[in-house]
XYZ file of C-alpha atoms in Angstrom:
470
model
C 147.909 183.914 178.749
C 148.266 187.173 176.688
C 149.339 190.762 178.039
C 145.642 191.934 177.958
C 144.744 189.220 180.674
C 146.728 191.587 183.462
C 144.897 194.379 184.437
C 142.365 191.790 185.331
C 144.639 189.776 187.313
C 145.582 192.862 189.238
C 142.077 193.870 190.004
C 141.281 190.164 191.290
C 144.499 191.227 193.726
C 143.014 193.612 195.041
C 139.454 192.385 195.686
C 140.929 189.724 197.247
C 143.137 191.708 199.826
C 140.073 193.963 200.345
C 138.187 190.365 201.490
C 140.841 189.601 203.836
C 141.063 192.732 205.865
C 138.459 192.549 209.322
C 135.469 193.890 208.486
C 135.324 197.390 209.633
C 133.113 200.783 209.920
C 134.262 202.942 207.379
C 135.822 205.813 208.895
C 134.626 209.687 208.273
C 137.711 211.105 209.070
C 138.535 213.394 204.872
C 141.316 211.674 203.377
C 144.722 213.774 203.277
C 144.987 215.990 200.539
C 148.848 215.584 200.991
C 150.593 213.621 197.842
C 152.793 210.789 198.174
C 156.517 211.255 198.001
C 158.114 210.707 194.021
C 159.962 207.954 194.996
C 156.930 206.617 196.862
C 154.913 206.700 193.302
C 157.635 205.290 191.089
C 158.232 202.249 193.643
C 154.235 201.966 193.605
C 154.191 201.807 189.984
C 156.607 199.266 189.332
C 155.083 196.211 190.510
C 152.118 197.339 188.044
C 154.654 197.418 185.664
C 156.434 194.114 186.312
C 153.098 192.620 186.530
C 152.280 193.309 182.956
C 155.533 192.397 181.576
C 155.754 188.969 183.161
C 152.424 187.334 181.450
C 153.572 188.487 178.237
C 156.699 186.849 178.550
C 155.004 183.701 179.891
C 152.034 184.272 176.802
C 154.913 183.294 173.949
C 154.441 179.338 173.680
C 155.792 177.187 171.108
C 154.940 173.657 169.946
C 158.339 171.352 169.782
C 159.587 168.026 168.968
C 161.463 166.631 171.413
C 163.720 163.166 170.916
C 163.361 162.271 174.673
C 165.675 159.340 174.013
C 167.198 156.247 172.023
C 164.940 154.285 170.466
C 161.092 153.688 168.359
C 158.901 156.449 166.755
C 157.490 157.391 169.843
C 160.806 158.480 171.372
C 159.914 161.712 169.665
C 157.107 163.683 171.128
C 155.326 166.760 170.733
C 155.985 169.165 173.752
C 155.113 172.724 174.289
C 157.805 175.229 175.029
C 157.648 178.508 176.998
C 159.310 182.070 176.537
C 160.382 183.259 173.132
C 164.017 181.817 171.958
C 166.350 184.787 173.347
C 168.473 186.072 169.832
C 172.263 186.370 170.107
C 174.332 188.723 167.353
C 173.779 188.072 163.953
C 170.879 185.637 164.715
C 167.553 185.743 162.901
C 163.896 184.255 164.612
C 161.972 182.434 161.638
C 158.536 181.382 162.298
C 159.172 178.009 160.867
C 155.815 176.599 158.401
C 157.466 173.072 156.895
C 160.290 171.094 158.075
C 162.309 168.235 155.894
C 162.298 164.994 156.944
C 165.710 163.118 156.366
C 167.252 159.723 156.763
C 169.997 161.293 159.185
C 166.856 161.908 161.444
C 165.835 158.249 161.361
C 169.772 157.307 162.278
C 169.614 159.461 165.468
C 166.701 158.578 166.929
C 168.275 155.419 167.078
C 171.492 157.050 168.461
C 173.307 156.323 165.280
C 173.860 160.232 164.085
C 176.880 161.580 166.258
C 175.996 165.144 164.794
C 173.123 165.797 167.000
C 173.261 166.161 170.672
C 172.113 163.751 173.623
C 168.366 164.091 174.238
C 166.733 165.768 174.987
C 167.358 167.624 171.748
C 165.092 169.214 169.078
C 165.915 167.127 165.727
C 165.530 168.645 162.275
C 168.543 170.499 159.695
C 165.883 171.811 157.358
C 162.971 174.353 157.244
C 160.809 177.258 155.515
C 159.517 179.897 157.548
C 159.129 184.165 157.608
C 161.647 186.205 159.746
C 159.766 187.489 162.799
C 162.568 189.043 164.364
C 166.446 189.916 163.817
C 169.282 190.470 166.265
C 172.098 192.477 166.486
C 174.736 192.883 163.237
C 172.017 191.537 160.843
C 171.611 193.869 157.690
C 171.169 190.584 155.063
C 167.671 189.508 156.185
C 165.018 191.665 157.497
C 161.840 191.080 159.174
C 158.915 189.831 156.635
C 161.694 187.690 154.397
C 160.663 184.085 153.525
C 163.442 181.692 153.759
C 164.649 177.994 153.885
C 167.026 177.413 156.740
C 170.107 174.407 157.183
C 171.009 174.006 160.246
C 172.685 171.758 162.183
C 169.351 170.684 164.248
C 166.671 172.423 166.376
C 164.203 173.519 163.331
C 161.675 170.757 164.447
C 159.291 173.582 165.868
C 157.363 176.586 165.200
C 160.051 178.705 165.998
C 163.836 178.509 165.904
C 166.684 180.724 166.294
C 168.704 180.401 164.048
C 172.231 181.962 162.217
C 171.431 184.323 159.911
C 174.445 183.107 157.374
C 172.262 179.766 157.163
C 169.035 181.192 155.756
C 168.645 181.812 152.039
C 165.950 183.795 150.092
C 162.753 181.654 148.876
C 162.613 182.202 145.091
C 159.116 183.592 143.733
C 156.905 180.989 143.312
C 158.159 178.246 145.608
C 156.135 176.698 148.488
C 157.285 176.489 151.843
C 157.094 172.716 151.475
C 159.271 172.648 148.218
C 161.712 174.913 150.101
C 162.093 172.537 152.935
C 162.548 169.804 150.962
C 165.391 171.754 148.993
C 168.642 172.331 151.354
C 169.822 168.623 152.504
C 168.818 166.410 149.627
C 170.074 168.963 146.736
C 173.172 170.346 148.655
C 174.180 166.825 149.437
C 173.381 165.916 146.031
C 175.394 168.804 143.919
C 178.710 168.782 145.619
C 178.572 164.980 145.506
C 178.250 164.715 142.099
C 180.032 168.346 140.391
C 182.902 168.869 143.632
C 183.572 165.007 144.128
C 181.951 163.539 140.903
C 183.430 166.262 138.270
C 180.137 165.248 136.403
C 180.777 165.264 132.421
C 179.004 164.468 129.623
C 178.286 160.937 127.993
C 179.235 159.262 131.454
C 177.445 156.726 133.355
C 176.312 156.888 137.101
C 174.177 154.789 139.678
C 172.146 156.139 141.954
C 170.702 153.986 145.174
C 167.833 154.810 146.721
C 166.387 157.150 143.158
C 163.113 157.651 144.535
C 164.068 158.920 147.936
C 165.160 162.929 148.355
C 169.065 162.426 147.531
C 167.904 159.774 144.604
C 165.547 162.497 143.148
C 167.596 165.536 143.266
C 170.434 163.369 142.138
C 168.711 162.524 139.125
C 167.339 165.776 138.258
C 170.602 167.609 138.551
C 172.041 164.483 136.433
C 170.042 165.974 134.019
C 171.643 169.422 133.595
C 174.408 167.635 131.968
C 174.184 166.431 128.202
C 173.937 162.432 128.002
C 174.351 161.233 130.914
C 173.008 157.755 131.169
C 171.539 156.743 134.713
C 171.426 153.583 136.472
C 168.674 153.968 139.706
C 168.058 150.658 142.296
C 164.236 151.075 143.476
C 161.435 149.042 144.395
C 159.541 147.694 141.407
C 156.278 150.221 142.299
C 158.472 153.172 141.686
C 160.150 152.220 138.506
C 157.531 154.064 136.306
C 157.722 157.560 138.418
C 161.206 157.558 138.538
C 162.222 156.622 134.958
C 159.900 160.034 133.954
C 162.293 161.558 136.341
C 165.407 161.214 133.986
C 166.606 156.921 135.569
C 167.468 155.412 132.095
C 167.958 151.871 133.711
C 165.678 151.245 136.644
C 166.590 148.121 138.584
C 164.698 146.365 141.696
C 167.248 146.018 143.915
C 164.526 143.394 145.987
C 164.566 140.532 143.136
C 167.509 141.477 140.928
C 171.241 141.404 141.649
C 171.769 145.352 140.892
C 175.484 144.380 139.938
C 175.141 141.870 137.402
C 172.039 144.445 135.799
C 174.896 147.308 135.469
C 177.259 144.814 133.823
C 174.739 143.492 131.138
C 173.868 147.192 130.546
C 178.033 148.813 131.114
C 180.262 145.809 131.009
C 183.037 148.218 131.350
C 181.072 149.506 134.396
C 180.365 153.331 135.816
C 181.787 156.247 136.273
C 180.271 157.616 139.724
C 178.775 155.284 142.258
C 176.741 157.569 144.940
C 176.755 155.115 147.867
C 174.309 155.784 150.934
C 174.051 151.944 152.055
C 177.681 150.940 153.251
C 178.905 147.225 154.425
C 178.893 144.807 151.707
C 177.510 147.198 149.052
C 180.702 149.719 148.875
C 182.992 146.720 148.254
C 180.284 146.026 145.318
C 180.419 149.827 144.486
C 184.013 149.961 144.271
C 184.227 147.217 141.633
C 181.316 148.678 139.079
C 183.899 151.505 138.760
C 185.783 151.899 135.502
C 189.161 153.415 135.251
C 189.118 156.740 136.494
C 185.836 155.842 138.134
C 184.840 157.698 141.239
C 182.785 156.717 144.371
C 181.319 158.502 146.995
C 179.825 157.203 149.653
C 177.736 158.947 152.375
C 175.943 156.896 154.370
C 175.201 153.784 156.205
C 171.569 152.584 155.573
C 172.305 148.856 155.851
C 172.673 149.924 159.913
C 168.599 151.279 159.936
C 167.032 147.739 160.324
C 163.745 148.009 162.094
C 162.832 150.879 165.009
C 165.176 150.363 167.271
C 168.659 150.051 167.127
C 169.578 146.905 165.678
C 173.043 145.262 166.946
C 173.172 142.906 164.795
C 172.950 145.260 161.629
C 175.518 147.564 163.269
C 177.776 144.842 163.636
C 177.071 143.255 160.218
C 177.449 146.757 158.504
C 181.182 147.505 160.657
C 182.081 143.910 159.893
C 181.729 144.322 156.156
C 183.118 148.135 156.363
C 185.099 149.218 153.118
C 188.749 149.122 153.518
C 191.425 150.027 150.328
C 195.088 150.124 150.050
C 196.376 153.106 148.685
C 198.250 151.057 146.014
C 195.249 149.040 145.081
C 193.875 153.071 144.177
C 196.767 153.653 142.083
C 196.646 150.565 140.395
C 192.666 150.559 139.861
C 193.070 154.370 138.868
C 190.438 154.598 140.762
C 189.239 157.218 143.384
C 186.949 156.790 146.653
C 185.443 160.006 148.510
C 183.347 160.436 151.302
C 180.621 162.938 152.404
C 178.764 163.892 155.117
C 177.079 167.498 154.697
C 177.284 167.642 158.900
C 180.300 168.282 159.347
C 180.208 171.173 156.559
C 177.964 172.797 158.868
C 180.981 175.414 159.809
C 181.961 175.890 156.107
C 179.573 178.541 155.413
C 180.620 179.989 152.061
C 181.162 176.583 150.662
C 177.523 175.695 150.995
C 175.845 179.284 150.236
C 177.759 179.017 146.954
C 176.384 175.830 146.096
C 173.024 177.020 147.388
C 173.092 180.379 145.457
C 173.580 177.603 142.373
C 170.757 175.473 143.041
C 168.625 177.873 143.751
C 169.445 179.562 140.055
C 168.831 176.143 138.281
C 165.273 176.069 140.366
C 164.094 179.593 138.793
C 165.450 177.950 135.728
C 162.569 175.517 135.591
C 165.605 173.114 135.629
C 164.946 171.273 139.025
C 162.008 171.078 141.292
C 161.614 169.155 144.605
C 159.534 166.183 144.995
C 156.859 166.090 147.654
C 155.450 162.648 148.326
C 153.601 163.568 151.458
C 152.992 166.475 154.320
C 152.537 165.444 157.766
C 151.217 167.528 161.005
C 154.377 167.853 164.060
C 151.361 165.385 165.509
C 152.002 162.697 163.003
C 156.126 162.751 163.233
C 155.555 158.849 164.304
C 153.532 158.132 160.670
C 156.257 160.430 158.883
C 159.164 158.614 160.379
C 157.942 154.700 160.232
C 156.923 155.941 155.786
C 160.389 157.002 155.225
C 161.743 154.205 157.180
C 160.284 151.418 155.614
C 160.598 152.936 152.567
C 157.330 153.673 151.050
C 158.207 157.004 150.193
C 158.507 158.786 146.382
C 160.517 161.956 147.181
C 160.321 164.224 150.118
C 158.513 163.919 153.793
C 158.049 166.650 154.751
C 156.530 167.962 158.305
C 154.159 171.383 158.693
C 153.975 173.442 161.914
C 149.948 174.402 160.934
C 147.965 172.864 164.064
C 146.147 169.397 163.097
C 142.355 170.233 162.842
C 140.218 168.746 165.976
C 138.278 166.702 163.134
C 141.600 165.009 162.061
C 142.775 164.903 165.938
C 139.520 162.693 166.280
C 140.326 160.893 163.147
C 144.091 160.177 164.684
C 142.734 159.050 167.885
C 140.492 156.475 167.178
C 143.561 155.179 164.470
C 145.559 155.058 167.598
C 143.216 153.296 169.655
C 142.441 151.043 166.547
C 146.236 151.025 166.607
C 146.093 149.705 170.320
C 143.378 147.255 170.229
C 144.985 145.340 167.249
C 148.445 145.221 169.163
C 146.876 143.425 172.319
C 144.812 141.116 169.912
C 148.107 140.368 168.358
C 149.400 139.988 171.970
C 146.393 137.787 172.765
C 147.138 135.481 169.803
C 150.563 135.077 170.320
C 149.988 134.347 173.780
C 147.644 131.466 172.522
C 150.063 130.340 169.881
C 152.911 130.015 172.395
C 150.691 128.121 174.810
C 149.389 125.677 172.246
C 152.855 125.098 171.407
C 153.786 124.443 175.050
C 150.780 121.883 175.696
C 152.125 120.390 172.073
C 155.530 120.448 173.702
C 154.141 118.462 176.910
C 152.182 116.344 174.658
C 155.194 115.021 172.814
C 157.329 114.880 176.099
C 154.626 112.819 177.413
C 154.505 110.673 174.070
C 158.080 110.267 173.935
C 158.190 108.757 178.059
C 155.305 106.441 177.654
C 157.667 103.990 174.881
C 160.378 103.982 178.052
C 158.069 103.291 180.186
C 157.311 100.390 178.178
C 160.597 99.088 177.216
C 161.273 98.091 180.719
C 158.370 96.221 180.765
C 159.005 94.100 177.482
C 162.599 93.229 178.932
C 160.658 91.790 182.260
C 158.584 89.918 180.175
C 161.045 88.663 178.185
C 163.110 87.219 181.399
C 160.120 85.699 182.914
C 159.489 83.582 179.422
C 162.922 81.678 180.332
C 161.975 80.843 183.379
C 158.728 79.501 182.171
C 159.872 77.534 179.813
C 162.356 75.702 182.081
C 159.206 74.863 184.321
């Protein structure tokens, strides 16, 4: 409802009053030519007043996505929000246009991401949008300014309050997609490998996961650094894309033990292992090191095993959790870090300088964010279940523009195509498990009818005694 709806309203007020009153003879008496009071006006004009205020308060809607609770894609819905996000001091409102998609986001819709809050909670650390409003104490960012925004969550919708200190300029020439696909995967992927990694030339690195966001970036910003020779573990279908990317040794981590590929290649083994799985695969980490090796791990993918939370991957991953003696360091000369760019989130000049860097090396034609696809808030459900089974070749990224009615159409009947196949499926298994039941009774019934003979060979053969003593 917009602001221009009231005056309308008010004159549907007043008809309607006028249609309860009795019906009476108008009266001839002149009206008094005496005026009303002041205060009498004023108190008369406020309710006008109020009236028009209150729609246009109630007219500011925004489209949100909402993780309702724990669990499959559809734990995250599309809701529609009321009242324009009230701005505290030093807070900017950015009309968000793309949001990044990251693996964290997977992990907490499963309830595996202690950084974001119980739900219901707007998901999403990363976004492009224009400033459409500033609060008090804010003399960086004006209104008009496009910017990418990290945050901790909440950027999931069209608009979103957010600290000024956490949005940075868009350079000329970038799209809102390739900004929202820039703060996570590249500020993860920098201090990893230049604060933790010290990256030099002429040394030797693997990267898991190379054609996801962090493998990308990782691999590009390997590349700002003379000779560096780079190992990457991806499907086979992705080898081609991401050895033009800068991976000097592609592996397929699906039909090739990833270890004993870096050992033909670097008997001595690596310098930097960037770790995102966890479990089993940091112990294997650890020992690709050389002397004076470093790894850093920062995540836990081996935990993500289908929609939901999987129990027995959680366990598996804990069981098989990395554990080192400090003397087994010191006589490996060997160093282990971890990261987790969450709990930077209050370290605010740490990450705008290495933002301020990145952001250099883009106008520098030197890096560029990947986008493998763009999805409508409608689609979070497709967005999610492509990064999560790992079909993916760079960044997911999500747009605020509306979904066209033609594609809503389009989505629909996928959904109920969606719908119908799952009850087939239903119906079939349903079949298969009562064939296998009547099989079942059939054997049961197989396997009684021999005991029921038995007993009946053992009569027989105590009655052919008896006949032969006759």
């Amino acid at each position: 409802m917009s602001g221009e709806d009231a005056p309308a309203q008010q004159q549907n007020a007043v008809d309607q009053k006028q249609e309860t009153k009795p019906s009476e003879e108008p009266k001839t008496e002149p009206p008094k030519s005496e005026s009303p009071p002041a205060g009498a006006a004023e108190a008369a004009a406020t309710p006008a007043a109020a009236t028009e205020k209150v729609p246009e308060e109630e007219a500011f809607t925004y489209r949100s996505l909402v993780l309702t609770g724990y669990g499959g894609y559809d734990k995250v819905k599309l809701q529609v929000k009321k009242g324009k996000p009230a701005l505290k001091a030093g807070e900017v409102l950015v009309r968000v246009k793309a949001c990044g998609l990251n693996f964290a986001d997977l992990l907490a819709r499963q309830g595996l991401y202690d950084r974001l809050p119980s739900p219901p909670v707007t998901p999403g650390m990363e976004c492009s949008g224009v400033v459409e409003a500033v609060g008090e104490e804010v003399t960086e960012r004006k209104v008009g300014d496009k910017v990418l925004v990290l945050n901790r969550c909440g950027l999931w919708q069209e608009v979103a309050a957010v600290p000024a200190s956490h949005t940075f300029i868009i350079p000329d020439g970038m799209s809102f997609e390739e900004a929202a696909a820039l703060p996570v995967n590249y500020v993860t992927a920098y201090m990893m490998l230049f604060d933790f990694g010290n990256l030099r030339p002429n040394q030797s690195i693997l990267i898991h996961a190379a054609a996801g966001g962090v493998g990308i970036a990782a691999t590009q910003l390997c590349q700002t650094v003379k000779d560096v020779t780079v190992f990457g573990t991806a499907s086979a279908s992705k080898h081609e894309t991401i050895s033009q990317g800068g991976v000097t040794h592609p592996i397929d981590y699906r039909t090739k033990d990833y270890v004993e590929e870096v050992r033909k290649i670097s008997p001595k083994g690596l310098d930097i292992v960037l770790d995102p799985l966890g479990g089993s695969d940091t112990h294997k980490a650890y020992n690709l090191l050389k002397p004076m090796g470093k790894l850093i791990t920062y995540g836990a993918a081996n935990m993500l095993a289908g929609q939901k939370k999987n129990l027995l991957a959680v366990a598996k991953n804990w069981y098989h959790q990395f554990s080192i003696h400090t003397l087994s360091l010191i006589q490996g000369n060997k160093s282990v870090c971890g990261f987790h760019l969450g709990y930077l989130d209050g370290e605010t000049e740490l990450i705008s300088q290495a933002m301020s860097t990145i952001l250099d090396l883009y106008r520098q034609g030197k890096i560029k964010p990947r986008i493998d696809s763009t999805w409508h808030l409608e689609q979070v459900g497709d967005a999610m279940r492509k990064m999560q089974e790992r079909n993916n070749i760079g960044k997911v990224i999500l747009i605020t523009e509306p979904m066209p009615e033609e594609e809503k159409k389009e989505e629909s009947k996928k959904e109920d195509k969606k719908e119908e196949k799952k009850k087939d499926d239903k119906k079939k298994d349903d079949k298969k498990k009562d064939d296998a039941k009547k099989e079942e009774k059939k054997d049961d019934k197989k396997k009684e009818e021999p005991k029921k003979e038995e007993p009946k060979k053992e009569e027989e053969k105590k009655e052919e005694p008896k006949k032969e003593e006759k």
